[in-house]
């Protein structure tokens, strides 16, 4: 498919089954966070999923190839990111992902309560007010919980899910206790979790799977080391994080 790109846009290779993605240097670009979450998802044949805060669409795009998902509804508040993700979906010929340019709190206009099998999100997880002074508005919204605070994120996910449905989140490791608290308050029982860490053994991200109405009991998986002491991706990550 011939694609018309803006001057600020580029086409990146996802290095998985020929998938490509459009990104813009003026907007938020995805990182390994998104790929880690995509590899953690378990979506069975016939199941329907929702992505909250889909950004460039990278997780949903990868999920169509890495899982057996039937259909994904992705919510993205920022129109430029929404438009860019539509380009990527068309470029890859993906027809089972619909992107909605709206606040996820309005999901009842598009979906029934308790109708979704899986919800996943790599949300903005930095505290509001922590944005760099020179950070543009689009990047600030994508990185900081200005429009999607944790309590709103988790409540929306719980409201969407069927009983027994699963939620997947990646969040700041320093705020893992907050995430667990809000999950349990919204009847989402953590079932699997792990941390990513850099070469200095410092936890960076918290990745969790929770089940709506699930019984207590959680499996804590080994930490995933993503970077060496200089901050570079380790070879195992370069070789393996893109595949599953």
mmCIF file of C-alpha atoms in Angstrom, residues 112-116 159-163:
data_model
loop_
_atom_site.group_PDB
_atom_site.id
_atom_site.type_symbol
_atom_site.label_atom_id
_atom_site.label_comp_id
_atom_site.label_asym_id
_atom_site.label_seq_id
_atom_site.Cartn_x
_atom_site.Cartn_y
_atom_site.Cartn_z
ATOM 1 C CA UNK A 112 -21.726 -2.499 26.762
ATOM 2 C CA UNK A 113 -20.673 -2.710 30.390
ATOM 3 C CA UNK A 114 -19.237 -6.138 31.189
ATOM 4 C CA UNK A 115 -18.866 -7.157 27.540
ATOM 5 C CA UNK A 116 -15.090 -7.358 27.061
ATOM 6 C CA UNK A 159 -16.417 -1.751 34.159
ATOM 7 C CA UNK A 160 -15.698 -3.009 30.642
ATOM 8 C CA UNK A 161 -14.653 -6.515 31.635
ATOM 9 C CA UNK A 162 -16.820 -9.582 31.918
ATOM 10 C CA UNK A 163 -16.622 -11.558 35.152
#
